Short mmCIF file of C-alpha atoms and ligand atoms in Angstrom, two decimals:
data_model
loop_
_atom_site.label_atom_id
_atom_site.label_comp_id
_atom_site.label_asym_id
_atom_site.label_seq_id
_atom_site.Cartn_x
_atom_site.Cartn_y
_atom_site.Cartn_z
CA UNK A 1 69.46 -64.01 53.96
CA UNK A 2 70.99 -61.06 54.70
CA UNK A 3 72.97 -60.67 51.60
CA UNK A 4 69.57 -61.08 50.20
CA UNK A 5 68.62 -57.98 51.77
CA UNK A 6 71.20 -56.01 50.54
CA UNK A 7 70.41 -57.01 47.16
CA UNK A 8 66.77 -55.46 47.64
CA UNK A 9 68.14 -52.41 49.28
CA UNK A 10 70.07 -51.51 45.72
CA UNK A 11 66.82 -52.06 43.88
CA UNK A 12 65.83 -49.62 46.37
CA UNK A 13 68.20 -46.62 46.39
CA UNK A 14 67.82 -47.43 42.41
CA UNK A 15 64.35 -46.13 42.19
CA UNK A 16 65.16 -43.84 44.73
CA UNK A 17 67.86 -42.34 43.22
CA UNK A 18 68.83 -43.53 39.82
CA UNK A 19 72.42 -45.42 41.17
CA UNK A 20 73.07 -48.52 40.84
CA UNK A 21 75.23 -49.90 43.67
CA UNK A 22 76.40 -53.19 44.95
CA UNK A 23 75.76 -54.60 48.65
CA UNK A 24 77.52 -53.28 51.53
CA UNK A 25 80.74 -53.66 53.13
CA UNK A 26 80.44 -53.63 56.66
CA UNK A 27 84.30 -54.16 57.26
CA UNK A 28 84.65 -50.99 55.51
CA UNK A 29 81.89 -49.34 56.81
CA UNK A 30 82.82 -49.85 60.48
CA UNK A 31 86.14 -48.15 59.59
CA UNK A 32 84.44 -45.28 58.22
CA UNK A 33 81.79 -45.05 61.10
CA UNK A 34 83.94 -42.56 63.09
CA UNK A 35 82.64 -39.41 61.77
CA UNK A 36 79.47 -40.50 62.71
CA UNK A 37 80.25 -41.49 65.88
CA UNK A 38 80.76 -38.16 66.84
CA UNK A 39 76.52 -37.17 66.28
CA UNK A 40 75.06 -40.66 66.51
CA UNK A 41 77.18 -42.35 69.18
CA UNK A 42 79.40 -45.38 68.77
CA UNK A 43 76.51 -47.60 68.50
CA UNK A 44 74.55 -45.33 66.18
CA UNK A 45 71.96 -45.03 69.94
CA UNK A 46 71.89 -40.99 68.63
CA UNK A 47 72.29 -38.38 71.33
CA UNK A 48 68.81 -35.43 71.81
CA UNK A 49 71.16 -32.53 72.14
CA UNK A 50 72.45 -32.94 69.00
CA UNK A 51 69.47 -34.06 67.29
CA UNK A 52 70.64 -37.09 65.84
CA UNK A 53 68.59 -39.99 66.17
CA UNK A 54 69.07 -43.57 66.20
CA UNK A 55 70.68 -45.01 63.15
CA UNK A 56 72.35 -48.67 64.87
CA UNK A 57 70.02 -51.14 64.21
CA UNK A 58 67.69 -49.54 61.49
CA UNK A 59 66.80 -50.99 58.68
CA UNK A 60 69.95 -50.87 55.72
CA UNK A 61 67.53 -50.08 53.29
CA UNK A 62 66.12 -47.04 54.88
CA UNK A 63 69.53 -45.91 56.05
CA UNK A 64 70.40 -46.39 51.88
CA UNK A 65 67.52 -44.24 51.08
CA UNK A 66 68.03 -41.38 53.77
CA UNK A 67 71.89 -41.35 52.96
CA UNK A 68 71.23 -40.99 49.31
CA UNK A 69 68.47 -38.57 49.34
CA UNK A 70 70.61 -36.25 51.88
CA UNK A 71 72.99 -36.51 48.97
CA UNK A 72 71.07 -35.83 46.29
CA UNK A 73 69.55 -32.78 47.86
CA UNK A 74 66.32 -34.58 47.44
CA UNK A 75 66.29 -34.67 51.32
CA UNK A 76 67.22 -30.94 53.24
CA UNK A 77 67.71 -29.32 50.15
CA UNK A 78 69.80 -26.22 50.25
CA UNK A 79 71.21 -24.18 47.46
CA UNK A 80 74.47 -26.04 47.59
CA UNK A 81 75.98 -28.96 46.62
CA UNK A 82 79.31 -28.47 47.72
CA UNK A 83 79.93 -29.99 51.48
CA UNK A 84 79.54 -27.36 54.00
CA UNK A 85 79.92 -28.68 57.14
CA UNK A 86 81.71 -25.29 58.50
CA UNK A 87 78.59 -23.23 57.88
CA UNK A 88 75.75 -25.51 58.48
CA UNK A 89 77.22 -26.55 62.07
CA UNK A 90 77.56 -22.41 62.32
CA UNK A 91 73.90 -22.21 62.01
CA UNK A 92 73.22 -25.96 64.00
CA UNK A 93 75.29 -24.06 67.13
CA UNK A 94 73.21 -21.26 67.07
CA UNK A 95 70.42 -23.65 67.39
CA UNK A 96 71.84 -25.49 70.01
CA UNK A 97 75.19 -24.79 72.01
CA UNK A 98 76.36 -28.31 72.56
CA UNK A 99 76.87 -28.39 68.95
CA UNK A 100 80.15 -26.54 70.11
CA UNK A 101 81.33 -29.45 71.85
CA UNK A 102 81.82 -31.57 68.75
CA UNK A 103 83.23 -29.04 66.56
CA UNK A 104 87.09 -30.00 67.29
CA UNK A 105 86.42 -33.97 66.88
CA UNK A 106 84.36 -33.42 63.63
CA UNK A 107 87.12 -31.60 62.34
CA UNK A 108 89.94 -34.40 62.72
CA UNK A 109 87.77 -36.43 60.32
CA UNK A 110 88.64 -34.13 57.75
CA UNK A 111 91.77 -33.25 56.16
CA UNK A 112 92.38 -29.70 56.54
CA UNK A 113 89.50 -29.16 58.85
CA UNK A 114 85.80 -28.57 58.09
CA UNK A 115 85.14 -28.63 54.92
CA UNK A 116 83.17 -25.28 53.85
CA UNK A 117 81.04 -24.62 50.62
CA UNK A 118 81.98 -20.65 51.54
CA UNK A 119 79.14 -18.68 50.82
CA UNK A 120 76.95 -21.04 48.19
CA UNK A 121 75.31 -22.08 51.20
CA UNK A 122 71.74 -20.12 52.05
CA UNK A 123 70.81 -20.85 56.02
CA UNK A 124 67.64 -23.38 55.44
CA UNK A 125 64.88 -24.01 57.92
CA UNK A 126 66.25 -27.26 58.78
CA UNK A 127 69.46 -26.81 60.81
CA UNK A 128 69.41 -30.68 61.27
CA UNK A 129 68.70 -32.23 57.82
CA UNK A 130 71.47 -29.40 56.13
CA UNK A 131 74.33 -30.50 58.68
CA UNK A 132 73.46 -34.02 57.88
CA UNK A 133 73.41 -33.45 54.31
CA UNK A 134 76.44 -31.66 54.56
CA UNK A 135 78.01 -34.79 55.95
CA UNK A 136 76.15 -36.87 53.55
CA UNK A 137 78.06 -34.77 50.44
CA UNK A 138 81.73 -35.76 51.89
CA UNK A 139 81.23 -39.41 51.77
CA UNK A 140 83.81 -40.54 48.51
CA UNK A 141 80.96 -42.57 47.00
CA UNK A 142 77.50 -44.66 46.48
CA UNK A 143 79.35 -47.58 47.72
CA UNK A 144 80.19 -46.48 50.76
CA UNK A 145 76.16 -45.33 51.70
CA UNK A 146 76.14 -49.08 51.20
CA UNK A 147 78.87 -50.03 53.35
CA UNK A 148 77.70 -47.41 56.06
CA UNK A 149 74.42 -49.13 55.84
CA UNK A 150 75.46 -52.73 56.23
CA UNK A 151 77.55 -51.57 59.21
CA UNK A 152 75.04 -49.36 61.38
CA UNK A 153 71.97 -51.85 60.83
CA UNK A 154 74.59 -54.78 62.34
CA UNK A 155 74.71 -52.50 65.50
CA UNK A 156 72.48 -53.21 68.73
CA UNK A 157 72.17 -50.23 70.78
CA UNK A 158 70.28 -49.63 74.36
CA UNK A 159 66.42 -48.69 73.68
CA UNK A 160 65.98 -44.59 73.82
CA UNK A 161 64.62 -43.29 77.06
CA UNK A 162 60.93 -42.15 76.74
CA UNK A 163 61.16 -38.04 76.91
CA UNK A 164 58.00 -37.51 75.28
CA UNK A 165 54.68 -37.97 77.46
CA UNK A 166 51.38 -37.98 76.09
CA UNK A 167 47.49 -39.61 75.90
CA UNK A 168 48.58 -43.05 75.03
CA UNK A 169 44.50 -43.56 74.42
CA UNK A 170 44.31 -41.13 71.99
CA UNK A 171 47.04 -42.06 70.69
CA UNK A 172 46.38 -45.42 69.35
CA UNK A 173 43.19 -43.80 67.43
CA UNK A 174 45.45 -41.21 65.98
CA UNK A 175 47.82 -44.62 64.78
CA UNK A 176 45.35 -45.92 62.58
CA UNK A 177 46.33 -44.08 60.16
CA UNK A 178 50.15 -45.12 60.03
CA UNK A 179 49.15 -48.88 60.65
CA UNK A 180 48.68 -49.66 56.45
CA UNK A 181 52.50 -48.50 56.17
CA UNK A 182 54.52 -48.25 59.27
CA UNK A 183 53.00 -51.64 60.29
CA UNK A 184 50.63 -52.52 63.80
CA UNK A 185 53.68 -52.49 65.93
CA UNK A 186 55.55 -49.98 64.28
CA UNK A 187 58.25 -52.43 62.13
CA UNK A 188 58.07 -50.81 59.30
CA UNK A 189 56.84 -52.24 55.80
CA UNK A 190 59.81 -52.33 53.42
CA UNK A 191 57.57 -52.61 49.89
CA UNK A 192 56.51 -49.05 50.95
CA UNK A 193 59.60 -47.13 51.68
CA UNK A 194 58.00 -46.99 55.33
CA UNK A 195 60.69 -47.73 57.84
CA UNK A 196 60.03 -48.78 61.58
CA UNK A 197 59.30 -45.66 63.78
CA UNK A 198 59.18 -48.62 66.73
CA UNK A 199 62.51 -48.13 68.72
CA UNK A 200 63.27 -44.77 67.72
CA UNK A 201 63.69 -41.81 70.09
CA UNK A 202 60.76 -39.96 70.58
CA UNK A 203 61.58 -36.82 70.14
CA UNK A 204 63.07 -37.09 67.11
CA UNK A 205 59.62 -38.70 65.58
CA UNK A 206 57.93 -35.60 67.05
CA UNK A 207 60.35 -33.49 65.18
CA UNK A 208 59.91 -34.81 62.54
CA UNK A 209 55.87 -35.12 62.37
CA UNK A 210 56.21 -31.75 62.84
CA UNK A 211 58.51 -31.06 60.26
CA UNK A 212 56.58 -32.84 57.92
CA UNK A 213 53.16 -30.70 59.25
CA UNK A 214 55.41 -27.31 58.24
CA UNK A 215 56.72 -28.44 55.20
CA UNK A 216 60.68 -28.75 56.61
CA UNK A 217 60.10 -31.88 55.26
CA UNK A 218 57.98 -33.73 52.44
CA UNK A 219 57.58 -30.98 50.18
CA UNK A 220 60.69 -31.71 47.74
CA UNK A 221 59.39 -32.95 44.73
CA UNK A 222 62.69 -35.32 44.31
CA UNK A 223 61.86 -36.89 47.12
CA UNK A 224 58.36 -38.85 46.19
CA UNK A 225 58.34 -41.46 49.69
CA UNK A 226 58.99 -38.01 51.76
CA UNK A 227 56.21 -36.02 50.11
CA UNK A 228 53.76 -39.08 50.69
CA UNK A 229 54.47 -39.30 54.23
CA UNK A 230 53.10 -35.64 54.34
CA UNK A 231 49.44 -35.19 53.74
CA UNK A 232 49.99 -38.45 56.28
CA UNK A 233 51.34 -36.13 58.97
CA UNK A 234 48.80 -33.68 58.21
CA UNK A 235 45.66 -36.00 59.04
CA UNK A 236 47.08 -35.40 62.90
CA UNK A 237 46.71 -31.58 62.98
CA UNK A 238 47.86 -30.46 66.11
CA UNK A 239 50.95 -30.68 68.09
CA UNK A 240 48.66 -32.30 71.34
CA UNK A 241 47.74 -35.02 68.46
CA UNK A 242 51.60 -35.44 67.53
CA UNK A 243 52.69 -36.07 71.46
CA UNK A 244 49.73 -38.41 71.90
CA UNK A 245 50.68 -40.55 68.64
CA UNK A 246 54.47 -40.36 69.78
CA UNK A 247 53.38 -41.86 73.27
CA UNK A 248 51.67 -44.42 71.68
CA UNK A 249 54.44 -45.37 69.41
CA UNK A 250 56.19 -45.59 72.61
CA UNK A 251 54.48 -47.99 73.94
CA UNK A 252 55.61 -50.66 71.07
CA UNK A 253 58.98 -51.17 72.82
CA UNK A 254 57.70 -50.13 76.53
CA UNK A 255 59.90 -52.40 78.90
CA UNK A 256 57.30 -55.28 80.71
C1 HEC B 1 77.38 -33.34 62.80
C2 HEC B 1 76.47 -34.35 63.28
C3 HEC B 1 76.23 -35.57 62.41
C4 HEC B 1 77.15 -36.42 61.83
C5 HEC B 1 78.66 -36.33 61.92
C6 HEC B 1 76.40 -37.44 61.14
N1 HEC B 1 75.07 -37.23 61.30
FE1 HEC B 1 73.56 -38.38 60.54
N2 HEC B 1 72.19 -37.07 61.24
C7 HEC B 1 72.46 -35.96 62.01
C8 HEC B 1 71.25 -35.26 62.30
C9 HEC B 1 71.13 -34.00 63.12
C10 HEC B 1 70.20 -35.98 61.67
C11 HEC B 1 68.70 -35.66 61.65
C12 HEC B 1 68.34 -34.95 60.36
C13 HEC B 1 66.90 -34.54 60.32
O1 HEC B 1 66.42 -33.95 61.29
O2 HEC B 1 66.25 -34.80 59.28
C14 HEC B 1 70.83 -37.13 61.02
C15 HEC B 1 70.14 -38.08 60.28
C16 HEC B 1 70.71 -39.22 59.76
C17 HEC B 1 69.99 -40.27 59.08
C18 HEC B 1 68.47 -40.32 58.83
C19 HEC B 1 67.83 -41.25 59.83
C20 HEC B 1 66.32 -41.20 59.84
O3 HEC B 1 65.74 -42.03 60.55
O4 HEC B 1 65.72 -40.37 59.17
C21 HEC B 1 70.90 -41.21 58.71
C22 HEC B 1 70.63 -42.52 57.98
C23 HEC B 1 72.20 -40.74 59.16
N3 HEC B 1 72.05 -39.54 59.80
C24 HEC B 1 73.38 -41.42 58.97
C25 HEC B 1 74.64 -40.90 59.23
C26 HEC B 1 75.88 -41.54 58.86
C27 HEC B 1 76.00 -42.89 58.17
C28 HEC B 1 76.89 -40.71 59.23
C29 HEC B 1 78.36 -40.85 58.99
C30 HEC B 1 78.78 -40.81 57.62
C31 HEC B 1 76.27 -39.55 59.88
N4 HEC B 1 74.91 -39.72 59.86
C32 HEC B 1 76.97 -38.48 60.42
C33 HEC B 1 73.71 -35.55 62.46
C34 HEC B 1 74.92 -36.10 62.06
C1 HEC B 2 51.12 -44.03 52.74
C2 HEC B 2 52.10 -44.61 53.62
C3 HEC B 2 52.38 -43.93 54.93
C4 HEC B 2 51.49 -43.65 55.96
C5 HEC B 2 50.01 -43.95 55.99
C6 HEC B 2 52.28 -43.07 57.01
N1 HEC B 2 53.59 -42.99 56.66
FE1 HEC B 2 55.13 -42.30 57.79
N2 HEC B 2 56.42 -42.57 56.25
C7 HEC B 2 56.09 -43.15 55.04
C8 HEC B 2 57.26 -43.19 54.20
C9 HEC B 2 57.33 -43.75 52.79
C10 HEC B 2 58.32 -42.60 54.94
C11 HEC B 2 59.77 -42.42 54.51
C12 HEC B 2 59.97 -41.03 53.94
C13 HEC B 2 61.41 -40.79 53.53
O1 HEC B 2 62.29 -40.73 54.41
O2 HEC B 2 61.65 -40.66 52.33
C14 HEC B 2 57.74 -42.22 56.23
C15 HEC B 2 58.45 -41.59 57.24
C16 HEC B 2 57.97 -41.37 58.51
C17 HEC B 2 58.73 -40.81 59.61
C18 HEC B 2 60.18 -40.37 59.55
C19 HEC B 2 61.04 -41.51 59.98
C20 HEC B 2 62.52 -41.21 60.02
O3 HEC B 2 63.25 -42.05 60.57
O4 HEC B 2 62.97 -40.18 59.51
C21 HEC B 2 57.90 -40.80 60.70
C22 HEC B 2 58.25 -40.33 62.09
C23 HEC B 2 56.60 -41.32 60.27
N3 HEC B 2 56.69 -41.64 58.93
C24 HEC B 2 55.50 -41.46 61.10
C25 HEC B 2 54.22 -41.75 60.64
C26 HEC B 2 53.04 -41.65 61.45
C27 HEC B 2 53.02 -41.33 62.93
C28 HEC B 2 51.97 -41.94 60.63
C29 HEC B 2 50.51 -41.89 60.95
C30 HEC B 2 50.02 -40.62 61.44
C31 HEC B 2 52.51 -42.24 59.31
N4 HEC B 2 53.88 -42.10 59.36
C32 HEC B 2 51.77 -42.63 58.22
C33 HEC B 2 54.86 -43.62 54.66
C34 HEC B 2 53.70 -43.51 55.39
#
């Protein structure tokens, strides 16, 4: 079943990308899971301060698609395609201090340090999605996004802690949009490129509704599944609107 799966998640990243790949190795992608350990936790739970959100557990063929868009620059598109972690974690610390914290570890992933695309990089409005990318770029090759994948969806990490409060009633009106491809509880409906937003921390799906409201995200013409969750984002308006359809999301994984 599951090597079934991974067999649709290449037709995926295919369409997505134009790279054909095999099915993951999760042997070899627990082995490479280290470096992201140090943003995403050892579980892939994800960790607020550094803005990285849950990635244990969700679906391999969304992690496939995310992995390979951050690569092809069709996701957090900078001027660059060289790998540079030095720079963008420059700009992610100015952002947010903790960053600082993880500087040291990242950089024992690497041989000689952080790698740096010295000054082909152009700061970008979205601190997050360019150190990700960043990352993304120093993975060898297609086959490990697969074996990363097949690794961090095998992973069962605690539920995230609800930080984001809002009008659960209003809410569930503002949902009906998301129902015909996010699914009625949230699971995510594979044929659409629409992964689960059920089980995810909440304010990283704020974030990102927002993002996708500013154009940070969804208006990359490479990327066709992020510039159709867009106008979708849009429909909600206004922050207030954003909370209350976070809360409600919320509420698909509420503890009895
Ligand atoms: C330096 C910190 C850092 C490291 C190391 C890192 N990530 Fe990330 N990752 C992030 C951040 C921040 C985001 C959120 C990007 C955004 O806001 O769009 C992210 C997003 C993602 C996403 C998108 C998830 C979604 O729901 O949209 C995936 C998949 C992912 N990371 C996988 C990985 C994998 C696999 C590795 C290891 C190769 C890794 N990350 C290493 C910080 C990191
Ligand atoms: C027409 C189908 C469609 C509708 C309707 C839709 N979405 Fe999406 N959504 C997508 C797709 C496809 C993606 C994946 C984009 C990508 O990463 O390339 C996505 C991504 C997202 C993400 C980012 C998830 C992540 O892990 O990075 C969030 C959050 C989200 N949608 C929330 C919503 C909410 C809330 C609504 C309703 C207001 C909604 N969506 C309506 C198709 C849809």
């Amino acid at each position: 079943m599951k090597r079934f799966a991974c067999l649709m998640i290449s037709t995926a990243a295919m369409v997505a990308a134009g790279t054909a790949m095999a099915a993951g190795d999760a042997a070899r992608g627990e082995a490479e899971f280290a470096v992201c350990a140090v943003c995403h936790g050892e579980q892939g739970e994800g960790f607020e301060k550094y803005g990285a959100p849950k990635i244990g557990g969700q679906e391999d063929w969304y992690i496939v698609l995310s992995l390979t868009n951050f690569r092809a620059g069709a996701r957090a598109r900078d001027n660059c395609d060289v790998a540079d972690v030095a720079g963008t974690l420059e700009r992610a610390k100015a952002e947010s201090p903790d960053y600082a914290e993880i500087e040291a570890e990242l950089a024992t992933h690497f041989e000689g340090g952080l790698p740096s695309g010295g000054a082909c990089s152009q700061p970008s409005a979205d601190v997050h999605g360019s150190l990700m990318r960043a990352i993304a770029l120093t993975l060898e090759d297609d086959q490990l996004v697969q074996d990363l994948a097949a690794y961090a969806t095998s992973l069962t990490p605690p539920l995230p802690p609800v930080t984001v409060e809002g009008d659960v009633t209003a809410g569930t009106m503002g949902y009906a949009t998301c129902i015909a491809c996010h699914g009625a509880n949230g699971e995510g409906i594979q044929a659409l490129n629409a992964p689960a937003v059920a089980g995810q921390h909440d304010w990283y799906t704020q974030r990102q509704l927002m993002n996708y409201m500013s154009g940070v995200r969804g208006t990359n013409p490479q990327n066709i599944t992020d510039m159709q969750m867009r106008p979708m984002a849009q429909v909600l308006i206004t922050p207030e609107a954003v909370k209350n359809v976070t809360a409600y999301i919320n509420t698909f994984t509420a503890a009895e």
